[in-house]
Amino acid sequence: MERIAPGKVNLGLSLLGRRPDGYHELHTLFAALSFGDRLHLEPIPEGIAFRGRYGRRNLAYRAASAYLEKAGWPGGVRIVLEKNLPEGAGLGGGSSDAAQVLLALKALYPAEVDLFSLALSLGADVPFFLLGGVAEARGVGERLRPLALPPLPVVVFASGLRLLTPLVYREVKPHDFAPELPVEAILEALARGEEPPYWNSLEGPAFRLHPELQEVKARLRALGLKGVLLSGSGSAFFGLAEDEAHARRAVEALRRTGYARWGFLGGNHGAFAADGGPLPPSPGGA
Ligand SMILES: C[C@](O)(CO)[C@H](O)COP(=O)(O)OP(=O)(O)OC[C@H]1O[C@@H](n2ccc(N)nc2=O)[C@H](O)[C@@H]1O
Ligand SMILES: Nc1ncnc2c1ncn2[C@@H]1O[C@H](COP(=O)(O)OP(=O)(O)OP(=O)(O)O)[C@@H](O)[C@H]1O
């Protein structure tokens, strides 16, 4: 069984405040990308045979172990993980891998397991990846409302700087908090190809930790991309291109200085190949 684990960007991320549990209340729009990691999974009599970095600490391994434990070890699984997303870049790579493992194991070994709470226990971004597409999220990222967006050409760039999410959140100060995102106005601007009225509250902390990120953002803007924003806790940025040709030109200008890729975001029709053609739907839905 092959599955694509798409990356994500946050089409706006507002931190509303700090919660008693130490996490932050957020309001964000998740949008899945048309490219990501690739996982190959096959049933084996027992145990978890995993090929990928970090071994048992890998989120894909941890998702397999969590599901099989809850399902009463009906069998085992072999997982081969092909990473295409940069790590620690704010593109949700590990979280997406974990979600695809949960969906695949539910198809391989159906059981009365609440995937959603299992996903949340693995990480705040994991529940979104059970849905994919585009969704408004509140809470720590688990209260999801699916949204519809036409597939938009998007450019993603990561300079290679690893920004660990907990460190960025630890840098958050009270003046980084902001109001709720204007969701309808953002969706309208995106549909019209105008500059969306969104922001990412984590840019402040990230830029305080790594001021050089401001220059990366300026470079993407200078290429004519709209809505240039840090994705999640970074260090990747994304920007919206006028069309495919513009996206290709921007990637050409960026590719010598880091991870540069274009694709489509939005659309609730699952993953697309980066050239815009649809990938075969991954078995087991979603
Ligand atoms: C930055 C985002 O990626 C935006 O989508 C998410 O908020 C982070 O999602 P994630 O990487 O899955 O985060 P987790 O692995 O669950 O949490 C890592 C650390 O980030 C901080 N964290 C995460 C989410 C949140 N709403 N508030 C937080 O303060 C916590 O210190 C937590 O220990
Ligand atoms: N399958 C995995 N893919 C990538 N990183 C993983 C994976 N499993 C564990 N990790 C560890 O988790 C860290 C964060 O990985 P991930 O790629 O999810 O970060 P991210 O892209 O910033 O995600 P997010 O946007 O959710 O913060 C990595 O730096 C790595 O140490």
mmCIF file of C-alpha atoms and ligand atoms in Angstrom:
data_model
loop_
_atom_site.group_PDB
_atom_site.id
_atom_site.type_symbol
_atom_site.label_atom_id
_atom_site.label_comp_id
_atom_site.label_asym_id
_atom_site.label_seq_id
_atom_site.Cartn_x
_atom_site.Cartn_y
_atom_site.Cartn_z
ATOM 1 C CA MET A 1 0.000 0.000 0.000
ATOM 2 C CA GLU A 2 1.491 3.374 -1.046
ATOM 3 C CA ARG A 3 0.359 6.630 0.590
ATOM 4 C CA ILE A 4 1.319 10.238 0.079
ATOM 5 C CA ALA A 5 1.762 12.262 3.265
ATOM 6 C CA PRO A 6 1.199 15.837 2.028
ATOM 7 C CA GLY A 7 2.868 18.809 3.638
ATOM 8 C CA LYS A 8 0.851 21.772 4.865
ATOM 9 C CA VAL A 9 1.074 25.506 5.148
ATOM 10 C CA ASN A 10 -0.825 27.795 7.515
ATOM 11 C CA LEU A 11 -2.801 30.378 5.534
ATOM 12 C CA GLY A 12 -2.620 32.626 8.558
ATOM 13 C CA LEU A 13 -1.916 31.620 12.153
ATOM 14 C CA SER A 14 -3.039 33.787 15.044
ATOM 15 C CA LEU A 15 -2.053 33.061 18.648
ATOM 16 C CA LEU A 16 -5.004 34.126 20.810
ATOM 17 C CA GLY A 17 -3.421 33.445 24.196
ATOM 18 C CA ARG A 18 -1.728 30.942 26.455
ATOM 19 C CA ARG A 19 -3.710 27.994 27.814
ATOM 20 C CA PRO A 20 -3.507 26.621 31.388
ATOM 21 C CA ASP A 21 -1.874 23.468 29.978
ATOM 22 C CA GLY A 22 1.011 25.543 28.628
ATOM 23 C CA TYR A 23 -0.060 25.169 24.997
ATOM 24 C CA HIS A 24 -1.300 28.165 23.014
ATOM 25 C CA GLU A 25 -4.871 28.784 21.838
ATOM 26 C CA LEU A 26 -4.600 29.285 18.092
ATOM 27 C CA HIS A 27 -6.753 30.188 15.127
ATOM 28 C CA THR A 28 -5.349 29.038 11.797
ATOM 29 C CA LEU A 29 -6.238 27.902 8.287
ATOM 30 C CA PHE A 30 -4.479 24.663 7.378
ATOM 31 C CA ALA A 31 -3.986 23.948 3.665
ATOM 32 C CA ALA A 32 -2.503 20.671 2.446
ATOM 33 C CA LEU A 33 0.155 20.849 -0.260
ATOM 34 C CA SER A 34 0.120 18.748 -3.445
ATOM 35 C CA PHE A 35 3.442 17.132 -2.550
ATOM 36 C CA GLY A 36 4.875 15.394 0.462
ATOM 37 C CA ASP A 37 6.454 12.268 1.843
ATOM 38 C CA ARG A 38 5.698 8.824 0.490
ATOM 39 C CA LEU A 39 5.040 5.770 2.646
ATOM 40 C CA HIS A 40 4.977 2.118 1.652
ATOM 41 C CA LEU A 41 3.142 -0.131 4.135
ATOM 42 C CA GLU A 42 2.490 -3.862 4.071
ATOM 43 C CA PRO A 43 1.073 -6.280 6.661
ATOM 44 C CA ILE A 44 3.485 -8.726 8.369
ATOM 45 C CA PRO A 45 2.542 -11.384 10.921
ATOM 46 C CA GLU A 46 3.654 -9.339 13.929
ATOM 47 C CA GLY A 47 5.694 -6.373 15.125
ATOM 48 C CA ILE A 48 6.692 -3.153 13.357
ATOM 49 C CA ALA A 49 9.470 -3.269 10.781
ATOM 50 C CA PHE A 50 10.323 0.389 10.134
ATOM 51 C CA ARG A 51 12.810 1.863 7.685
ATOM 52 C CA GLY A 52 13.326 5.599 8.277
ATOM 53 C CA ARG A 53 15.304 8.031 10.408
ATOM 54 C CA TYR A 54 15.009 8.185 14.229
ATOM 55 C CA GLY A 55 13.841 4.566 14.495
ATOM 56 C CA ARG A 56 11.270 4.169 17.294
ATOM 57 C CA ARG A 57 11.260 7.929 17.888
ATOM 58 C CA ASN A 58 9.968 8.531 14.385
ATOM 59 C CA LEU A 59 6.381 9.816 14.425
ATOM 60 C CA ALA A 60 5.433 7.227 11.783
ATOM 61 C CA TYR A 61 6.711 4.425 14.029
ATOM 62 C CA ARG A 62 4.999 5.943 17.062
ATOM 63 C CA ALA A 63 1.696 6.161 15.158
ATOM 64 C CA ALA A 64 1.951 2.476 14.154
ATOM 65 C CA SER A 65 2.735 1.414 17.707
ATOM 66 C CA ALA A 66 -0.131 3.526 19.132
ATOM 67 C CA TYR A 67 -2.693 2.149 16.661
ATOM 68 C CA LEU A 68 -1.678 -1.518 16.925
ATOM 69 C CA GLU A 69 -1.635 -1.277 20.714
ATOM 70 C CA LYS A 70 -5.180 0.145 20.766
ATOM 71 C CA ALA A 71 -6.357 -2.449 18.211
ATOM 72 C CA GLY A 72 -4.970 -5.300 20.313
ATOM 73 C CA TRP A 73 -2.062 -6.203 18.016
ATOM 74 C CA PRO A 74 -4.137 -7.895 15.247
ATOM 75 C CA GLY A 75 -0.967 -8.191 13.200
ATOM 76 C CA GLY A 76 2.176 -6.265 12.338
ATOM 77 C CA VAL A 77 3.283 -3.822 9.644
ATOM 78 C CA ARG A 78 6.347 -3.035 7.559
ATOM 79 C CA ILE A 79 6.777 0.689 6.870
ATOM 80 C CA VAL A 80 9.211 2.266 4.438
ATOM 81 C CA LEU A 81 9.258 6.071 4.725
ATOM 82 C CA GLU A 82 10.545 8.198 1.840
ATOM 83 C CA LYS A 83 11.086 11.758 3.105
ATOM 84 C CA ASN A 84 10.537 14.499 0.544
ATOM 85 C CA LEU A 85 9.610 17.286 2.957
ATOM 86 C CA PRO A 86 12.343 19.141 4.812
ATOM 87 C CA GLU A 87 12.333 18.415 8.537
ATOM 88 C CA GLY A 88 11.630 20.948 11.241
ATOM 89 C CA ALA A 89 10.475 23.392 8.570
ATOM 90 C CA GLY A 90 6.909 24.039 9.670
ATOM 91 C CA LEU A 91 5.488 21.955 6.808
ATOM 92 C CA GLY A 92 4.066 19.300 9.099
ATOM 93 C CA GLY A 93 6.159 16.471 7.679
ATOM 94 C CA GLY A 94 6.303 14.175 10.674
ATOM 95 C CA SER A 95 2.705 14.956 11.621
ATOM 96 C CA SER A 96 1.501 14.043 8.136
ATOM 97 C CA ASP A 97 3.485 10.791 8.120
ATOM 98 C CA ALA A 98 1.856 9.844 11.418
ATOM 99 C CA ALA A 99 -1.662 10.566 10.115
ATOM 100 C CA GLN A 100 -1.111 8.465 6.983
ATOM 101 C CA VAL A 101 0.101 5.536 9.109
ATOM 102 C CA LEU A 102 -3.079 5.771 11.221
ATOM 103 C CA LEU A 103 -5.311 5.845 8.108
ATOM 104 C CA ALA A 104 -3.436 2.963 6.482
ATOM 105 C CA LEU A 105 -3.585 0.758 9.598
ATOM 106 C CA LYS A 106 -7.297 1.464 10.004
ATOM 107 C CA ALA A 107 -7.713 0.132 6.448
ATOM 108 C CA LEU A 108 -5.400 -2.860 7.025
ATOM 109 C CA TYR A 109 -6.680 -3.778 10.489
ATOM 110 C CA PRO A 110 -10.171 -2.257 11.001
ATOM 111 C CA ALA A 111 -10.929 -1.785 14.695
ATOM 112 C CA GLU A 112 -13.025 0.441 16.980
ATOM 113 C CA VAL A 113 -10.170 2.922 17.477
ATOM 114 C CA ASP A 114 -10.778 6.681 17.805
ATOM 115 C CA LEU A 115 -8.216 7.858 15.216
ATOM 116 C CA PHE A 116 -8.857 11.466 16.096
ATOM 117 C CA SER A 117 -7.815 11.274 19.751
ATOM 118 C CA LEU A 118 -4.915 8.982 18.817
ATOM 119 C CA ALA A 119 -3.816 11.618 16.279
ATOM 120 C CA LEU A 120 -4.030 14.426 18.826
ATOM 121 C CA SER A 121 -1.932 12.431 21.296
ATOM 122 C CA LEU A 122 0.799 12.269 18.637
ATOM 123 C CA GLY A 123 0.870 16.009 17.949
ATOM 124 C CA ALA A 124 -1.236 19.131 17.484
ATOM 125 C CA ASP A 125 -0.945 19.063 13.671
ATOM 126 C CA VAL A 126 -1.775 15.365 13.258
ATOM 127 C CA PRO A 127 -5.614 15.609 13.410
ATOM 128 C CA PHE A 128 -5.702 17.978 10.414
ATOM 129 C CA PHE A 129 -3.849 15.447 8.287
ATOM 130 C CA LEU A 130 -6.597 12.881 8.866
ATOM 131 C CA LEU A 131 -8.792 15.223 6.792
ATOM 132 C CA GLY A 132 -6.349 16.913 4.392
ATOM 133 C CA GLY A 133 -7.619 19.625 2.030
ATOM 134 C CA VAL A 134 -8.213 22.984 3.705
ATOM 135 C CA ALA A 135 -9.584 23.487 7.206
ATOM 136 C CA GLU A 136 -10.010 26.204 9.812
ATOM 137 C CA ALA A 137 -8.563 25.073 13.135
ATOM 138 C CA ARG A 138 -8.981 26.244 16.729
ATOM 139 C CA GLY A 139 -7.836 24.935 20.089
ATOM 140 C CA VAL A 140 -4.306 23.627 19.724
ATOM 141 C CA GLY A 141 -5.263 22.637 16.191
ATOM 142 C CA GLU A 142 -7.763 19.877 16.884
ATOM 143 C CA ARG A 143 -11.089 21.727 16.438
ATOM 144 C CA LEU A 144 -11.400 21.544 12.650
ATOM 145 C CA ARG A 145 -13.891 22.987 10.154
ATOM 146 C CA PRO A 146 -13.280 21.839 6.546
ATOM 147 C CA LEU A 147 -13.236 24.669 3.970
ATOM 148 C CA ALA A 148 -13.217 24.671 0.155
ATOM 149 C CA LEU A 149 -10.594 26.470 -1.913
ATOM 150 C CA PRO A 150 -9.765 26.101 -5.602
ATOM 151 C CA PRO A 151 -6.267 24.605 -6.070
ATOM 152 C CA LEU A 152 -3.891 27.619 -5.835
ATOM 153 C CA PRO A 153 -0.327 27.625 -7.241
ATOM 154 C CA VAL A 154 2.048 27.959 -4.277
ATOM 155 C CA VAL A 155 5.825 28.171 -3.864
ATOM 156 C CA VAL A 156 7.502 26.763 -0.752
ATOM 157 C CA PHE A 157 11.057 27.678 0.255
ATOM 158 C CA ALA A 158 13.149 26.465 3.204
ATOM 159 C CA SER A 159 16.658 27.788 3.732
ATOM 160 C CA GLY A 160 17.734 24.652 5.614
ATOM 161 C CA LEU A 161 17.612 26.277 9.043
ATOM 162 C CA ARG A 162 15.972 23.834 11.484
ATOM 163 C CA LEU A 163 13.568 25.620 13.782
ATOM 164 C CA LEU A 164 12.223 23.354 16.502
ATOM 165 C CA THR A 165 8.577 24.103 17.225
ATOM 166 C CA PRO A 166 8.857 24.013 21.040
ATOM 167 C CA LEU A 167 11.685 26.580 20.955
ATOM 168 C CA VAL A 168 9.664 29.001 18.827
ATOM 169 C CA TYR A 169 6.629 28.667 21.098
ATOM 170 C CA ARG A 170 8.864 29.170 24.130
ATOM 171 C CA GLU A 171 9.947 32.527 22.646
ATOM 172 C CA VAL A 172 6.336 33.775 22.410
ATOM 173 C CA LYS A 173 5.745 36.986 24.395
ATOM 174 C CA PRO A 174 2.384 38.556 25.360
ATOM 175 C CA HIS A 175 2.728 41.176 22.615
ATOM 176 C CA ASP A 176 2.777 38.359 20.013
ATOM 177 C CA PHE A 177 -0.880 37.568 20.746
ATOM 178 C CA ALA A 178 -3.429 38.785 18.202
ATOM 179 C CA PRO A 179 -7.164 38.709 17.400
ATOM 180 C CA GLU A 180 -8.916 36.019 15.377
ATOM 181 C CA LEU A 181 -8.156 35.727 11.666
ATOM 182 C CA PRO A 182 -10.686 37.365 9.262
ATOM 183 C CA VAL A 183 -11.463 34.019 7.640
ATOM 184 C CA GLU A 184 -14.070 35.142 5.069
ATOM 185 C CA ALA A 185 -11.927 38.074 3.931
ATOM 186 C CA ILE A 186 -8.916 35.757 3.580
ATOM 187 C CA LEU A 187 -10.870 33.236 1.498
ATOM 188 C CA GLU A 188 -12.228 36.016 -0.745
ATOM 189 C CA ALA A 189 -8.780 37.532 -1.299
ATOM 190 C CA LEU A 190 -7.316 34.086 -2.094
ATOM 191 C CA ALA A 191 -10.078 33.342 -4.609
ATOM 192 C CA ARG A 192 -9.462 36.756 -6.271
ATOM 193 C CA GLY A 193 -5.657 36.410 -6.333
ATOM 194 C CA GLU A 194 -5.298 39.464 -4.053
ATOM 195 C CA GLU A 195 -2.985 39.965 -1.065
ATOM 196 C CA PRO A 196 -4.721 38.012 1.743
ATOM 197 C CA PRO A 197 -5.282 39.904 5.047
ATOM 198 C CA TYR A 198 -3.568 37.260 7.190
ATOM 199 C CA TRP A 199 -0.532 37.020 9.455
ATOM 200 C CA ASN A 200 1.444 34.394 11.407
ATOM 201 C CA SER A 201 1.889 35.286 15.080
ATOM 202 C CA LEU A 202 4.903 32.952 15.208
ATOM 203 C CA GLU A 203 6.900 35.200 12.829
ATOM 204 C CA GLY A 204 7.695 37.560 15.710
ATOM 205 C CA PRO A 205 9.280 34.869 17.904
ATOM 206 C CA ALA A 206 10.950 33.158 14.926
ATOM 207 C CA PHE A 207 12.464 36.439 13.695
ATOM 208 C CA ARG A 208 13.708 37.306 17.180
ATOM 209 C CA LEU A 209 15.472 33.932 17.284
ATOM 210 C CA HIS A 210 16.749 34.153 13.686
ATOM 211 C CA PRO A 211 16.677 37.727 12.267
ATOM 212 C CA GLU A 212 18.085 36.431 8.962
ATOM 213 C CA LEU A 213 14.626 34.982 8.211
ATOM 214 C CA GLN A 214 13.378 38.533 7.455
ATOM 215 C CA GLU A 215 15.641 38.588 4.406
ATOM 216 C CA VAL A 216 14.220 35.268 3.176
ATOM 217 C CA LYS A 217 10.698 36.683 3.404
ATOM 218 C CA ALA A 218 11.793 39.812 1.480
ATOM 219 C CA ARG A 219 13.332 37.661 -1.287
ATOM 220 C CA LEU A 220 10.082 35.770 -1.857
ATOM 221 C CA ARG A 221 8.145 39.033 -1.972
ATOM 222 C CA ALA A 222 10.646 40.460 -4.476
ATOM 223 C CA LEU A 223 9.769 37.540 -6.773
ATOM 224 C CA GLY A 224 6.206 38.849 -6.947
ATOM 225 C CA LEU A 225 4.688 36.148 -4.736
ATOM 226 C CA LYS A 226 1.628 37.213 -2.743
ATOM 227 C CA GLY A 227 0.745 36.359 0.858
ATOM 228 C CA VAL A 228 4.355 35.480 1.718
ATOM 229 C CA LEU A 229 4.334 34.035 5.227
ATOM 230 C CA LEU A 230 6.272 31.733 7.543
ATOM 231 C CA SER A 231 4.610 28.321 7.572
ATOM 232 C CA GLY A 232 3.764 27.121 11.080
ATOM 233 C CA SER A 233 6.772 27.570 13.330
ATOM 234 C CA GLY A 234 9.087 27.763 10.310
ATOM 235 C CA SER A 235 11.686 27.983 8.943
ATOM 236 C CA ALA A 236 9.897 27.404 5.606
ATOM 237 C CA PHE A 237 8.065 30.273 3.922
ATOM 238 C CA PHE A 238 5.402 30.018 1.251
ATOM 239 C CA GLY A 239 3.977 32.454 -1.273
ATOM 240 C CA LEU A 240 1.122 32.392 -3.779
ATOM 241 C CA ALA A 241 2.023 32.572 -7.476
ATOM 242 C CA GLU A 242 -0.066 34.199 -10.235
ATOM 243 C CA ASP A 243 0.003 30.945 -12.202
ATOM 244 C CA GLU A 244 2.105 27.854 -12.883
ATOM 245 C CA ALA A 245 4.647 29.706 -15.059
ATOM 246 C CA HIS A 246 5.228 32.283 -12.297
ATOM 247 C CA ALA A 247 5.629 29.483 -9.753
ATOM 248 C CA ARG A 248 8.214 27.743 -11.935
ATOM 249 C CA ARG A 249 10.198 30.973 -12.423
ATOM 250 C CA ALA A 250 10.224 31.625 -8.680
ATOM 251 C CA VAL A 251 11.454 28.081 -7.911
ATOM 252 C CA GLU A 252 14.185 28.495 -10.570
ATOM 253 C CA ALA A 253 15.353 31.685 -8.827
ATOM 254 C CA LEU A 254 15.369 30.054 -5.372
ATOM 255 C CA ARG A 255 16.531 26.501 -5.915
ATOM 256 C CA ARG A 256 20.270 27.201 -5.587
ATOM 257 C CA THR A 257 19.874 28.532 -2.036
ATOM 258 C CA GLY A 258 17.683 25.912 -0.379
ATOM 259 C CA TYR A 259 14.638 23.647 -0.685
ATOM 260 C CA ALA A 260 12.391 25.259 -3.295
ATOM 261 C CA ARG A 261 9.316 23.561 -4.661
ATOM 262 C CA TRP A 262 5.994 24.559 -6.179
ATOM 263 C CA GLY A 263 2.650 22.781 -6.216
ATOM 264 C CA PHE A 264 -0.991 23.415 -5.578
ATOM 265 C CA LEU A 265 -2.713 23.977 -2.314
ATOM 266 C CA GLY A 266 -6.350 23.820 -1.433
ATOM 267 C CA GLY A 267 -8.932 21.868 -3.310
ATOM 268 C CA ASN A 268 -10.499 19.030 -1.339
ATOM 269 C CA HIS A 269 -9.644 16.442 -3.919
ATOM 270 C CA GLY A 270 -6.692 14.923 -2.121
ATOM 271 C CA ALA A 271 -3.105 15.077 -3.339
ATOM 272 C CA PHE A 272 -2.038 16.351 -6.767
ATOM 273 C CA ALA A 273 1.247 15.674 -8.452
ATOM 274 C CA ALA A 274 3.412 18.804 -8.493
ATOM 275 C CA ASP A 275 2.829 19.092 -12.254
ATOM 276 C CA GLY A 276 -0.840 19.511 -11.472
ATOM 277 C CA GLY A 277 -2.011 16.095 -12.588
ATOM 278 C CA PRO A 278 -4.015 14.123 -9.995
ATOM 279 C CA LEU A 279 -2.231 11.278 -8.190
ATOM 280 C CA PRO A 280 -4.187 8.015 -7.922
ATOM 281 C CA PRO A 281 -6.313 8.300 -4.751
ATOM 282 C CA SER A 282 -4.479 6.611 -1.880
ATOM 283 C CA PRO A 283 -6.254 3.352 -0.936
ATOM 284 C CA GLY A 284 -8.393 3.587 2.210
ATOM 285 C CA GLY A 285 -9.627 7.066 1.326
ATOM 286 C CA ALA A 286 -8.440 10.487 2.579
HETATM 287 C C1 LIG B 1 3.179 25.455 14.624
HETATM 288 C C2 LIG B 1 2.153 24.476 14.161
HETATM 289 O O1 LIG B 1 2.767 23.531 13.335
HETATM 290 C C3 LIG B 1 1.066 25.193 13.397
HETATM 291 O O2 LIG B 1 0.342 24.312 12.623
HETATM 292 C C4 LIG B 1 1.544 23.747 15.345
HETATM 293 O O3 LIG B 1 1.012 24.653 16.278
HETATM 294 C C5 LIG B 1 2.572 22.860 16.067
HETATM 295 O O4 LIG B 1 2.140 21.563 15.851
HETATM 296 P P1 LIG B 1 3.098 20.330 16.252
HETATM 297 O O5 LIG B 1 4.445 20.518 15.654
HETATM 298 O O6 LIG B 1 2.342 19.082 15.968
HETATM 299 O O7 LIG B 1 3.260 20.593 17.809
HETATM 300 P P2 LIG B 1 3.396 19.494 18.941
HETATM 301 O O8 LIG B 1 4.442 18.503 18.552
HETATM 302 O O9 LIG B 1 2.039 19.032 19.324
HETATM 303 O O10 LIG B 1 3.927 20.444 20.137
HETATM 304 C C6 LIG B 1 5.282 20.839 20.166
HETATM 305 C C7 LIG B 1 5.386 21.956 21.212
HETATM 306 O O11 LIG B 1 4.832 23.145 20.627
HETATM 307 C C8 LIG B 1 4.132 23.902 21.627
HETATM 308 N N1 LIG B 1 2.754 24.141 21.152
HETATM 309 C C9 LIG B 1 2.213 23.411 20.122
HETATM 310 C C10 LIG B 1 0.937 23.710 19.674
HETATM 311 C C11 LIG B 1 0.219 24.753 20.309
HETATM 312 N N2 LIG B 1 -1.043 25.080 19.908
HETATM 313 N N3 LIG B 1 0.775 25.444 21.339
HETATM 314 C C12 LIG B 1 2.030 25.158 21.768
HETATM 315 O O12 LIG B 1 2.530 25.798 22.695
HETATM 316 C C13 LIG B 1 4.195 23.100 22.917
HETATM 317 O O13 LIG B 1 5.273 23.619 23.667
HETATM 318 C C14 LIG B 1 4.547 21.702 22.437
HETATM 319 O O14 LIG B 1 5.290 21.007 23.408
HETATM 320 N N1 LIG B 2 8.521 11.210 10.237
HETATM 321 C C1 LIG B 2 9.246 12.288 10.612
HETATM 322 N N2 LIG B 2 9.556 13.231 9.693
HETATM 323 C C2 LIG B 2 10.266 14.324 10.070
HETATM 324 N N3 LIG B 2 10.699 14.584 11.320
HETATM 325 C C3 LIG B 2 10.391 13.658 12.254
HETATM 326 C C4 LIG B 2 9.657 12.492 11.945
HETATM 327 N N4 LIG B 2 9.502 11.783 13.084
HETATM 328 C C5 LIG B 2 10.098 12.485 14.065
HETATM 329 N N5 LIG B 2 10.649 13.614 13.587
HETATM 330 C C6 LIG B 2 11.341 14.620 14.426
HETATM 331 O O1 LIG B 2 10.359 15.659 14.625
HETATM 332 C C7 LIG B 2 10.892 16.943 14.315
HETATM 333 C C8 LIG B 2 9.816 17.756 13.686
HETATM 334 O O2 LIG B 2 9.494 17.119 12.465
HETATM 335 P P1 LIG B 2 8.495 17.776 11.427
HETATM 336 O O3 LIG B 2 9.052 17.560 10.082
HETATM 337 O O4 LIG B 2 7.141 17.295 11.735
HETATM 338 O O5 LIG B 2 8.602 19.317 11.788
HETATM 339 P P2 LIG B 2 7.765 20.422 11.106
HETATM 340 O O6 LIG B 2 7.825 20.297 9.630
HETATM 341 O O7 LIG B 2 8.235 21.689 11.714
HETATM 342 O O8 LIG B 2 6.312 20.081 11.548
HETATM 343 P P3 LIG B 2 5.312 21.056 12.242
HETATM 344 O O9 LIG B 2 4.868 22.009 11.201
HETATM 345 O O10 LIG B 2 4.270 20.107 12.710
HETATM 346 O O11 LIG B 2 6.105 21.704 13.363
HETATM 347 C C9 LIG B 2 12.051 16.673 13.371
HETATM 348 O O12 LIG B 2 13.036 17.676 13.542
HETATM 349 C C10 LIG B 2 12.545 15.281 13.796
HETATM 350 O O13 LIG B 2 13.530 15.433 14.827
#
